[in-house]
């Protein structure tokens, strides 16, 4: 692997301190760090953490958890959120490289837009960890920490089928045969995860579409037709409104919606309720899935409005990212548990994948409250303290 950048910085720092021109230092030298101040150990290690946006609660949690974990190791952290704006994110990463960070942890907005930043990072010997979202089209992605993204899609489809009554809580067929009318939504097309989620879901749903158990009345079943640019709530809400107008005016019944993220689920539920459906599942609101276990959606699930979500414990993801960062700082390769799945178009990136859990109303207590992710009061309020 590439030399950890701290070693290069040590050499540069030593050369500066001694007033020497750089002349073939091997990188072997004690103490020192990114700031070139000798002898301060980890205090001098600085990590750049680039997160996409604060409009999804999860990214705020991700950013804060990664920052805290790194600070607990004695590193300093430059944490930036980019407001889902690609130029803002590229600029933030450029500055991190200029300020001499030792490792970059990046949750990209557009996974294909960072090639020149990653080239610059490689030239400066800065290892890059792709966080949750794979960075594509670059050989300079050194590691990837994420959840099993295909499994997320499979879990969403199975949760939809359970909500519809086709599967029971154990995943077995109930004997109900539908047919069920559903509509499909996918995430942002520039996010590598969106395709994994959708493909995972369709691996379950397509056979049922083929045999007529499931019908998609709009006919929109291709990824390109169902994506939601930048994962925006308003975009999903608008598409749901348009679908209701174009396809469901004639009394056609809508039974369920595959929604790939909780923020989008909220937009979709807004559209359904505004059209007079529900307002709860009991009162006929279509079954809507989700992802991320956002606190507002957990309240909706608790209130019998949203059917399910997929919980991805961002605390564990942050922990993995912190471990991988520490490995790079210490000059080692992080431990991977998947070296096959994530081809970014140039190479297969060694990855660490975490498992996910499906959450229906009955799972809120054991999965989220007992595990300390939310308190019962937060669930009731639909808002997290802190
Ligand atoms: C993440 C999801 C999140 C979505 C929107 C995806 O890359 O994996 O957890 O809901 O982005 O922010």
Short mmCIF file of C-alpha atoms and ligand atoms in Angstrom, two decimals:
data_model
loop_
_atom_site.label_atom_id
_atom_site.label_comp_id
_atom_site.label_asym_id
_atom_site.label_seq_id
_atom_site.Cartn_x
_atom_site.Cartn_y
_atom_site.Cartn_z
CA UNK A 1 0.00 0.00 0.00
CA UNK A 2 0.85 3.61 -0.23
CA UNK A 3 2.93 5.09 2.58
CA UNK A 4 0.70 6.70 5.17
CA UNK A 5 0.83 10.42 4.55
CA UNK A 6 2.01 11.17 8.05
CA UNK A 7 5.37 9.64 7.15
CA UNK A 8 5.79 12.07 4.27
CA UNK A 9 4.74 14.92 6.53
CA UNK A 10 7.26 13.84 9.12
CA UNK A 11 10.02 14.03 6.53
CA UNK A 12 8.82 17.40 5.28
CA UNK A 13 8.51 18.72 8.83
CA UNK A 14 11.97 17.53 9.76
CA UNK A 15 13.48 19.10 6.65
CA UNK A 16 11.77 22.39 7.46
CA UNK A 17 12.84 22.35 11.07
CA UNK A 18 16.42 21.71 10.10
CA UNK A 19 16.29 24.34 7.36
CA UNK A 20 17.37 21.78 4.79
CA UNK A 21 16.21 21.39 1.24
CA UNK A 22 14.27 18.15 0.83
CA UNK A 23 16.92 15.66 -0.14
CA UNK A 24 15.94 12.07 -0.27
CA UNK A 25 14.44 11.66 3.23
CA UNK A 26 13.03 8.16 3.45
CA UNK A 27 10.19 9.13 5.73
CA UNK A 28 11.80 7.41 8.69
CA UNK A 29 11.90 9.90 11.51
CA UNK A 30 10.42 10.15 14.97
CA UNK A 31 7.51 12.23 16.20
CA UNK A 32 6.21 15.05 14.07
CA UNK A 33 3.04 15.17 12.09
CA UNK A 34 1.03 17.07 9.57
CA UNK A 35 1.88 20.45 11.04
CA UNK A 36 5.57 19.68 11.05
CA UNK A 37 5.88 20.22 14.79
CA UNK A 38 8.12 17.44 16.02
CA UNK A 39 7.40 15.19 18.95
CA UNK A 40 3.69 15.76 19.51
CA UNK A 41 2.49 12.34 18.40
CA UNK A 42 -1.19 12.00 17.50
CA UNK A 43 -2.00 15.60 18.35
CA UNK A 44 -0.62 16.43 14.97
CA UNK A 45 -2.73 13.99 13.03
CA UNK A 46 -5.53 15.74 11.25
CA UNK A 47 -8.41 14.02 9.45
CA UNK A 48 -10.69 15.59 6.88
CA UNK A 49 -14.30 14.39 7.07
CA UNK A 50 -16.57 15.44 4.19
CA UNK A 51 -20.30 14.79 4.59
CA UNK A 52 -22.94 15.53 1.94
CA UNK A 53 -25.74 17.37 3.71
CA UNK A 54 -27.50 18.18 6.94
CA UNK A 55 -30.99 17.74 5.49
CA UNK A 56 -30.89 14.06 6.40
CA UNK A 57 -30.55 13.46 10.12
CA UNK A 58 -28.33 10.46 9.47
CA UNK A 59 -25.49 12.47 7.94
CA UNK A 60 -25.40 14.77 10.95
CA UNK A 61 -25.15 11.72 13.20
CA UNK A 62 -22.54 10.17 10.91
CA UNK A 63 -20.44 13.34 10.92
CA UNK A 64 -20.64 13.83 14.67
CA UNK A 65 -19.95 10.17 15.46
CA UNK A 66 -16.93 9.99 13.16
CA UNK A 67 -15.58 13.25 14.57
CA UNK A 68 -15.98 12.09 18.15
CA UNK A 69 -14.35 8.71 17.47
CA UNK A 70 -11.37 10.34 15.79
CA UNK A 71 -11.01 12.94 18.54
CA UNK A 72 -11.07 10.15 21.12
CA UNK A 73 -7.95 8.83 19.39
CA UNK A 74 -6.33 12.22 19.84
CA UNK A 75 -6.64 13.29 16.20
CA UNK A 76 -7.94 16.68 15.19
CA UNK A 77 -10.81 16.74 12.74
CA UNK A 78 -12.01 19.07 10.00
CA UNK A 79 -15.69 18.11 9.56
CA UNK A 80 -17.59 19.75 6.71
CA UNK A 81 -21.12 19.39 5.35
CA UNK A 82 -21.69 20.44 1.73
CA UNK A 83 -25.37 21.31 1.54
CA UNK A 84 -25.79 18.71 -1.22
CA UNK A 85 -23.91 21.03 -3.56
CA UNK A 86 -21.15 19.41 -5.61
CA UNK A 87 -18.91 22.51 -6.03
CA UNK A 88 -19.11 23.11 -2.27
CA UNK A 89 -17.98 19.55 -1.59
CA UNK A 90 -15.11 19.63 -4.09
CA UNK A 91 -13.95 22.93 -2.63
CA UNK A 92 -14.10 21.58 0.91
CA UNK A 93 -12.01 18.57 -0.06
CA UNK A 94 -9.53 20.78 -1.94
CA UNK A 95 -9.06 22.85 1.23
CA UNK A 96 -8.60 19.75 3.35
CA UNK A 97 -5.85 18.57 1.01
CA UNK A 98 -4.22 22.01 1.09
CA UNK A 99 -4.36 22.16 4.86
CA UNK A 100 -2.47 18.86 4.92
CA UNK A 101 -4.89 16.32 6.39
CA UNK A 102 -3.47 12.84 6.91
CA UNK A 103 -6.54 10.86 5.85
CA UNK A 104 -9.76 11.82 4.05
CA UNK A 105 -13.12 10.28 4.95
CA UNK A 106 -15.65 11.19 2.26
CA UNK A 107 -19.39 10.59 1.88
CA UNK A 108 -19.76 11.90 -1.64
CA UNK A 109 -22.70 13.76 -3.14
CA UNK A 110 -22.01 12.70 -6.71
CA UNK A 111 -19.84 9.60 -6.64
CA UNK A 112 -18.34 10.43 -10.03
CA UNK A 113 -17.43 14.06 -9.39
CA UNK A 114 -14.33 13.73 -7.23
CA UNK A 115 -11.70 12.34 -9.59
CA UNK A 116 -9.43 15.39 -9.57
CA UNK A 117 -9.68 15.74 -5.78
CA UNK A 118 -8.73 12.09 -5.40
CA UNK A 119 -5.79 12.52 -7.79
CA UNK A 120 -4.58 15.45 -5.68
CA UNK A 121 -5.01 13.39 -2.51
CA UNK A 122 -2.97 10.55 -4.00
CA UNK A 123 -0.25 12.95 -5.10
CA UNK A 124 -0.07 14.20 -1.51
CA UNK A 125 -0.07 10.62 -0.17
CA UNK A 126 -3.41 11.04 1.60
CA UNK A 127 -5.36 7.78 1.90
CA UNK A 128 -9.04 8.14 0.99
CA UNK A 129 -11.87 6.25 2.70
CA UNK A 130 -15.23 6.29 0.91
CA UNK A 131 -17.87 6.54 3.62
CA UNK A 132 -21.23 4.82 3.00
CA UNK A 133 -21.23 5.81 -0.71
CA UNK A 134 -18.66 4.42 -3.11
CA UNK A 135 -16.58 6.99 -5.01
CA UNK A 136 -16.45 5.90 -8.62
CA UNK A 137 -14.08 6.14 -11.57
CA UNK A 138 -10.89 6.62 -9.58
CA UNK A 139 -8.10 4.28 -8.60
CA UNK A 140 -7.38 6.49 -5.62
CA UNK A 141 -10.08 5.16 -3.33
CA UNK A 142 -8.24 3.14 -0.73
CA UNK A 143 -11.07 1.72 1.37
CA UNK A 144 -14.86 1.67 1.60
CA UNK A 145 -16.93 1.40 4.78
CA UNK A 146 -20.64 0.88 4.23
CA UNK A 147 -23.68 -1.27 4.89
CA UNK A 148 -24.64 -4.20 2.72
CA UNK A 149 -26.47 -2.00 0.23
CA UNK A 150 -27.98 -4.77 -1.83
CA UNK A 151 -29.32 -6.31 1.38
CA UNK A 152 -30.98 -2.95 2.15
CA UNK A 153 -32.96 -3.19 -1.11
CA UNK A 154 -33.89 -6.82 -0.50
CA UNK A 155 -35.05 -5.92 3.01
CA UNK A 156 -37.11 -3.00 1.69
CA UNK A 157 -38.88 -5.21 -0.84
CA UNK A 158 -39.56 -7.90 1.75
CA UNK A 159 -40.87 -5.25 4.16
CA UNK A 160 -43.18 -3.97 1.43
CA UNK A 161 -44.47 -7.51 0.82
CA UNK A 162 -45.01 -8.02 4.52
CA UNK A 163 -46.83 -4.69 4.82
CA UNK A 164 -49.06 -5.71 1.92
CA UNK A 165 -49.87 -9.01 3.60
CA UNK A 166 -48.14 -11.24 1.05
CA UNK A 167 -45.44 -12.30 3.55
CA UNK A 168 -45.71 -12.88 7.29
CA UNK A 169 -43.29 -11.65 9.95
CA UNK A 170 -41.08 -14.70 9.35
CA UNK A 171 -40.85 -13.95 5.65
CA UNK A 172 -43.13 -16.85 4.71
CA UNK A 173 -45.94 -16.49 2.17
CA UNK A 174 -49.29 -16.00 3.87
CA UNK A 175 -51.31 -17.44 1.02
CA UNK A 176 -52.74 -14.05 0.06
CA UNK A 177 -52.13 -13.59 -3.61
CA UNK A 178 -52.93 -9.96 -4.37
CA UNK A 179 -52.69 -8.65 -6.97
CA UNK A 180 -51.19 -5.60 -5.30
CA UNK A 181 -50.84 -2.24 -7.00
CA UNK A 182 -47.56 -0.56 -6.11
CA UNK A 183 -45.33 2.28 -7.30
CA UNK A 184 -41.55 2.34 -7.19
CA UNK A 185 -39.14 5.08 -6.13
CA UNK A 186 -35.33 5.05 -6.24
CA UNK A 187 -32.68 7.40 -4.86
CA UNK A 188 -30.36 9.84 -6.58
CA UNK A 189 -28.90 8.45 -9.80
CA UNK A 190 -25.44 9.88 -9.04
CA UNK A 191 -25.29 7.96 -5.74
CA UNK A 192 -23.86 4.50 -6.33
CA UNK A 193 -25.99 3.18 -3.47
CA UNK A 194 -29.24 4.06 -5.22
CA UNK A 195 -28.67 1.39 -7.88
CA UNK A 196 -27.73 -1.22 -5.28
CA UNK A 197 -30.89 -0.50 -3.27
CA UNK A 198 -33.10 -0.64 -6.35
CA UNK A 199 -31.49 -3.76 -7.81
CA UNK A 200 -31.75 -5.50 -4.44
CA UNK A 201 -35.44 -4.62 -4.21
CA UNK A 202 -36.16 -5.63 -7.79
CA UNK A 203 -34.46 -9.01 -7.29
CA UNK A 204 -37.40 -9.73 -4.98
CA UNK A 205 -40.17 -7.80 -6.75
CA UNK A 206 -39.50 -8.55 -10.43
CA UNK A 207 -40.53 -12.23 -10.28
CA UNK A 208 -43.79 -11.15 -8.60
CA UNK A 209 -44.34 -8.49 -11.25
CA UNK A 210 -43.71 -11.16 -13.88
CA UNK A 211 -46.27 -13.55 -12.40
CA UNK A 212 -48.89 -10.83 -11.87
CA UNK A 213 -48.87 -10.83 -8.05
CA UNK A 214 -47.62 -7.26 -8.21
CA UNK A 215 -48.76 -4.64 -10.69
CA UNK A 216 -47.12 -1.26 -11.24
CA UNK A 217 -50.05 0.65 -12.78
CA UNK A 218 -47.92 3.61 -13.96
CA UNK A 219 -45.72 1.18 -15.87
CA UNK A 220 -42.65 2.97 -14.47
CA UNK A 221 -40.35 0.14 -13.47
CA UNK A 222 -36.96 1.16 -14.89
CA UNK A 223 -34.38 2.73 -12.60
CA UNK A 224 -34.12 5.72 -14.95
CA UNK A 225 -37.85 6.41 -14.60
CA UNK A 226 -38.08 6.24 -10.82
CA UNK A 227 -34.98 8.02 -9.47
CA UNK A 228 -35.13 11.05 -7.15
CA UNK A 229 -32.43 13.58 -7.94
CA UNK A 230 -30.35 14.51 -4.82
CA UNK A 231 -32.68 12.42 -2.65
CA UNK A 232 -34.97 15.44 -2.18
CA UNK A 233 -38.26 15.15 -0.29
CA UNK A 234 -40.04 17.67 -2.53
CA UNK A 235 -39.02 15.80 -5.68
CA UNK A 236 -40.46 12.54 -4.38
CA UNK A 237 -43.61 14.27 -3.16
CA UNK A 238 -44.12 15.90 -6.56
CA UNK A 239 -43.62 12.62 -8.41
CA UNK A 240 -46.11 10.89 -6.12
CA UNK A 241 -48.63 13.68 -6.71
CA UNK A 242 -48.11 13.37 -10.46
CA UNK A 243 -48.55 9.60 -10.33
CA UNK A 244 -51.80 9.95 -8.39
CA UNK A 245 -53.08 12.36 -11.01
CA UNK A 246 -51.90 10.43 -14.05
CA UNK A 247 -52.74 6.91 -12.93
CA UNK A 248 -55.10 6.75 -9.97
CA UNK A 249 -57.85 9.23 -10.87
CA UNK A 250 -60.17 6.54 -12.17
CA UNK A 251 -60.60 4.83 -8.81
CA UNK A 252 -57.58 2.55 -9.24
CA UNK A 253 -56.38 1.46 -5.79
CA UNK A 254 -52.77 2.03 -4.69
CA UNK A 255 -51.66 -0.59 -2.15
CA UNK A 256 -48.01 0.24 -1.56
CA UNK A 257 -44.97 2.32 -2.42
CA UNK A 258 -41.33 1.23 -2.44
CA UNK A 259 -39.64 4.26 -0.89
CA UNK A 260 -35.86 4.02 -0.59
CA UNK A 261 -35.23 6.53 2.23
CA UNK A 262 -37.21 7.96 5.13
CA UNK A 263 -37.02 11.57 3.96
CA UNK A 264 -38.57 10.49 0.65
CA UNK A 265 -41.15 8.39 2.51
CA UNK A 266 -42.29 11.55 4.28
CA UNK A 267 -42.76 13.34 0.94
CA UNK A 268 -44.65 10.37 -0.46
CA UNK A 269 -46.88 10.10 2.63
CA UNK A 270 -47.60 13.86 2.41
CA UNK A 271 -48.77 13.38 -1.18
CA UNK A 272 -50.94 10.38 -0.31
CA UNK A 273 -52.54 12.04 2.71
CA UNK A 274 -53.13 15.28 0.79
CA UNK A 275 -55.01 13.22 -1.79
CA UNK A 276 -57.31 12.07 1.02
CA UNK A 277 -55.80 8.64 1.68
CA UNK A 278 -55.39 7.29 5.20
CA UNK A 279 -54.33 9.12 7.26
CA UNK A 280 -53.17 5.83 8.86
CA UNK A 281 -52.49 2.32 7.57
CA UNK A 282 -55.56 1.14 9.43
CA UNK A 283 -57.62 3.71 7.56
CA UNK A 284 -56.29 2.62 4.19
CA UNK A 285 -53.06 4.58 3.72
CA UNK A 286 -50.89 2.64 1.25
CA UNK A 287 -47.95 0.71 2.71
CA UNK A 288 -44.81 2.87 2.48
CA UNK A 289 -41.29 1.55 3.20
CA UNK A 290 -38.20 3.55 4.17
CA UNK A 291 -34.57 3.56 5.23
CA UNK A 292 -32.45 5.17 7.96
CA UNK A 293 -34.79 5.03 10.95
CA UNK A 294 -35.02 8.83 11.08
CA UNK A 295 -36.70 9.87 14.31
CA UNK A 296 -39.60 11.62 12.53
CA UNK A 297 -40.31 8.39 10.61
CA UNK A 298 -40.01 6.21 13.70
CA UNK A 299 -42.81 8.31 15.16
CA UNK A 300 -44.80 7.80 11.94
CA UNK A 301 -44.27 4.04 12.26
CA UNK A 302 -45.22 4.16 15.93
CA UNK A 303 -48.35 6.12 15.00
CA UNK A 304 -49.34 3.53 12.38
CA UNK A 305 -48.71 5.84 9.41
CA UNK A 306 -45.50 4.55 7.80
CA UNK A 307 -45.23 0.77 7.55
CA UNK A 308 -41.50 0.08 7.98
CA UNK A 309 -37.96 1.34 7.68
CA UNK A 310 -34.49 -0.17 7.46
CA UNK A 311 -32.24 0.63 10.40
CA UNK A 312 -28.59 1.21 9.64
CA UNK A 313 -26.72 1.81 12.87
CA UNK A 314 -24.59 4.80 11.95
CA UNK A 315 -22.72 4.45 15.23
CA UNK A 316 -21.24 1.18 13.94
CA UNK A 317 -20.43 2.67 10.55
CA UNK A 318 -18.64 5.58 12.21
CA UNK A 319 -16.72 3.11 14.36
CA UNK A 320 -15.56 1.21 11.26
CA UNK A 321 -14.51 4.43 9.55
CA UNK A 322 -12.55 5.45 12.64
CA UNK A 323 -10.82 2.05 12.77
CA UNK A 324 -9.92 2.24 9.08
CA UNK A 325 -8.58 5.77 9.54
CA UNK A 326 -6.45 4.65 12.46
CA UNK A 327 -5.02 1.80 10.37
CA UNK A 328 -3.99 4.23 7.65
CA UNK A 329 -2.50 6.67 10.15
CA UNK A 330 -0.44 3.82 11.57
CA UNK A 331 0.66 2.75 8.11
CA UNK A 332 -1.46 -0.41 7.90
CA UNK A 333 -4.21 -1.65 5.61
CA UNK A 334 -7.67 -1.58 7.24
CA UNK A 335 -9.43 -4.89 7.72
CA UNK A 336 -11.89 -5.66 4.91
CA UNK A 337 -14.71 -8.22 4.98
CA UNK A 338 -15.59 -7.89 1.28
CA UNK A 339 -13.10 -7.67 -1.55
CA UNK A 340 -15.42 -8.58 -4.44
CA UNK A 341 -18.58 -6.51 -4.55
CA UNK A 342 -17.65 -2.87 -4.95
CA UNK A 343 -16.10 -2.28 -8.35
CA UNK A 344 -15.92 1.48 -8.82
CA UNK A 345 -15.34 1.27 -12.56
CA UNK A 346 -11.56 1.25 -12.21
CA UNK A 347 -10.91 -1.23 -9.44
CA UNK A 348 -12.61 -3.33 -6.79
CA UNK A 349 -12.36 -1.33 -3.58
CA UNK A 350 -11.70 -3.35 -0.40
CA UNK A 351 -14.74 -2.83 1.78
CA UNK A 352 -16.17 -3.37 5.22
CA UNK A 353 -19.91 -4.08 5.06
CA UNK A 354 -22.29 -3.86 8.02
CA UNK A 355 -25.64 -5.57 8.44
CA UNK A 356 -29.01 -3.86 8.49
CA UNK A 357 -32.25 -4.48 10.38
CA UNK A 358 -35.86 -4.08 9.33
CA UNK A 359 -38.04 -2.09 11.71
CA UNK A 360 -41.83 -2.40 11.97
CA UNK A 361 -43.79 -0.92 14.87
CA UNK A 362 -43.09 -3.91 17.14
CA UNK A 363 -39.35 -3.59 16.55
CA UNK A 364 -39.04 -0.01 17.78
CA UNK A 365 -38.61 -1.03 21.41
CA UNK A 366 -36.13 -3.90 21.02
CA UNK A 367 -34.12 -2.62 18.06
CA UNK A 368 -33.99 1.13 18.67
CA UNK A 369 -34.90 1.93 22.25
CA UNK A 370 -33.29 -1.02 24.05
CA UNK A 371 -30.15 -0.51 21.95
CA UNK A 372 -29.94 3.10 23.11
CA UNK A 373 -30.39 4.61 19.64
CA UNK A 374 -33.47 6.59 20.69
CA UNK A 375 -35.30 7.04 23.96
CA UNK A 376 -39.03 6.30 24.27
CA UNK A 377 -39.58 10.04 24.77
CA UNK A 378 -37.79 10.89 21.55
CA UNK A 379 -39.95 8.40 19.67
CA UNK A 380 -43.08 9.91 21.16
CA UNK A 381 -41.94 13.43 20.27
CA UNK A 382 -40.62 12.47 16.82
CA UNK A 383 -37.54 14.46 17.62
CA UNK A 384 -34.12 13.54 18.96
CA UNK A 385 -32.62 15.52 21.84
CA UNK A 386 -28.99 16.65 21.59
C1 LIG B 1 -27.52 6.36 2.08
C2 LIG B 1 -28.89 6.31 2.70
C3 LIG B 1 -29.54 7.67 2.65
C4 LIG B 1 -29.44 8.28 1.27
C5 LIG B 1 -29.92 9.70 1.24
C6 LIG B 1 -27.61 6.93 0.70
O1 LIG B 1 -26.37 6.95 0.11
O2 LIG B 1 -26.94 5.07 2.06
O3 LIG B 1 -28.78 5.85 4.02
O4 LIG B 1 -30.89 7.58 2.98
O5 LIG B 1 -28.12 8.24 0.80
O6 LIG B 1 -29.15 10.55 2.03
#
